[in-house]
Amino acid sequence: MDSSKDNGVDNGAEQSGRRGFLSKSAALGLAGVTLGLVACKEEAAKGGEAAPQKAGASKEIAPGQLDDYYAFTSAGHGGEARVVGLPSGRTLKRIPVFNTDCMVGWGVTNESKAIMGTKADGSLKYTTGDTHHVHGSYKDGTYDGRWLFVNDKIHSRLARIRMDTMECDKIVELPNVMGFHGLFTDKCDPVDTKINYTTRVFCGGEFHIPLPNDGRDLDDPSKWGTLFSCVNAETMELKWQCRIDGNNDLVATSYDGKLAASNQYNTENAADLNGMMSAERDACVFFNIERIEALVKAGKFTTIGGSKVPVVDGRKAANSDPKTAVTCYVPVGKNPHGVNASPDGKYFVCSGKLSPTATVIELKRVQAWFNGELKEPRDAVVAEPEIGLGPLHTAFDGKGNAYTSLFLDSQCVKWNVDAAIAQFKGDKTAKVIIEKMDVHYQPGHNYSSMGETKEADGKYLNSGNKFSKDRFLPVGPLHPETEQLVDISGAKMRLVADHTAYSEPHDGIIVRRDIVKTRQIYNMDDFPNAVKPENAGIERHGNKVHVRLMSQAPAYSMPIIKVKKGDEVTLTLTNHDKVEDLTHGCALPTYNINFIVNPQETKSVTFKADHAGAFWLYCTHFCHALHLEMRSRFLVEA
Ligand code: RUQ
Ligand code: CUA
Ligand code: CA
């Protein structure tokens, strides 16, 4: 197969397997699009260089040199979050969130289980996750380096990651939501402008389900619905939910805190593929945050099933009067994917996916509709340029240009927002499309350096491509994905590097390194259960045994730990080393226990000593010349 031409929907048809399916679904989708497949073929044939390209690094990161940016990305159904240095592409950290991880002991220790959630028997409620979107907390319209938030689509959970330790510290499950896909943080309070930082996280529910989902209405999807949820960023508790018509895909927010929006590909409220593609246009639904919160305050809400979370009615029938409406449904191109806010805060852009267009919505006009000053929601649309096939996500450079990923064309298209608006007003000379660049291949998300903030700097764009095909050494049926780094600082886009990514990052953000302030060691006193010389040792209450252990390279505080078969053992370990990065591990063979303690950190595990014998509790993390000798005898008497 000539892979250099294999770059799109048409060539895919010649192949079997994954890409065969792709071509089928793409063709299916294009049935409703005016642009024919002929045009598509021409576009597609242009792309896909398998021949080596010259790397165009605007700045090489030499050994020992530090990157300029952090990229924080999701990991799809890997369930974690990841930290990458850019432009080098160095993997800096994997942050376990919804997955279990035996390197750090996530899902193993009592502390991580308490965050992840357990069943009555103490086992984890879920061990799977599906992260898609990572967004940071804001202050003054830019990242404040405090938190990252990431969604779990499969079990509808929102997780928070502390940026100072880059560890997950809270997870909340959204009630009556299935397929929690898009999320975004707010950037200001809608009423109190002194609160010019993130206090809310908005979460979109993608799948329609019975409300409540308790076995009723199983055969009547017309009664099902979806909710848009608001979570308190500080407490991570649900504040309210809003029931809507249609569904939520991705989420974007305004700088002033007054508006949040979600693009809807299923305005049809359909339960099957054809139904979801039946309407000529779908929508982007805007939420009036101030009004929703006023209704909640006034007690004008319902609750669903056993959930106590206030639910406000955002459906069309209840919101036809703009002056009291909490929602505004702005029509956009068919089956949109992505809603992205321009860094100047003026526009939200939704891509058509099944329409070769991007719809530009002016926030001022949406606000005007809510004030009764704009006739129709559709009048908030100020441009709808034709940009290419399969547009998904849009990033910005802060200089008025937008960069949209074109899934079917395997391209990134750079276009100018003002020109698109001029064209929409009738200016035939407006040059909307500035450049199209081939990416490899089938891009999903793209995101730019600081591109979702007022400090968008127009330096780098990351194109997250779903198929790497021939770009890397083959590693069997599952290929890595290509994260292509593009220099967007000049007049022309320049491919800087192909970085591999293990399946399956979706979205990410690129944050200037000076914003991220990490702590290098813990404070022992932050842990109420810290083990200190005065309380170290073994304490027994009936068959409950508490083993309080300390680590200091290259030894644990007790060479022998003796318990009885049948005991319920809680082992608490505090790392007394203070040297940065002097981490110790704690592995207990046949008891399935494995975790680490970083300097000055405390962790614990609880387990039943259900089999007798001698077990070497040993250090897993190479810490000292005598690391291998760092072990204690854990003896379980019969
Ligand atoms: S989605 S490839 Cu989960 Cu963000 Cu668009
Ligand atoms: Cu402690 Cu290895
Ligand atoms: Ca649709």
XYZ file of C-alpha atoms and ligand atoms in Angstrom, residues 74 130-133 151 153 181-182 206 249-250 337-338 392-393 405 407 443-446 464 466 505-507, ligand 1:
32
model
C -5.726 13.451 29.310
C -11.972 7.474 30.454
C -10.401 10.913 30.659
C -10.918 13.379 27.825
C -10.488 16.946 28.903
C -13.401 14.255 33.427
C -16.658 9.878 30.695
C -17.723 14.472 28.266
C -16.867 18.167 28.164
C -23.554 13.559 26.653
C -20.599 17.558 24.047
C -17.843 20.007 24.964
C -17.814 18.822 17.768
C -16.013 21.206 20.005
C -13.423 19.106 15.138
C -11.573 21.439 17.475
C -8.393 20.262 13.118
C -10.323 14.966 10.816
C -6.382 15.000 13.963
C -8.802 15.203 16.880
C -7.968 17.839 19.416
C -5.512 20.575 18.838
C -3.305 15.383 18.554
C -5.602 9.753 16.168
C -4.832 11.323 24.777
C -7.627 13.612 23.690
C -7.303 17.137 24.860
S -13.405 14.889 22.247
S -11.390 14.597 19.375
Cu -13.540 13.603 23.935
Cu -12.550 16.187 23.309
Cu -12.858 15.793 20.502
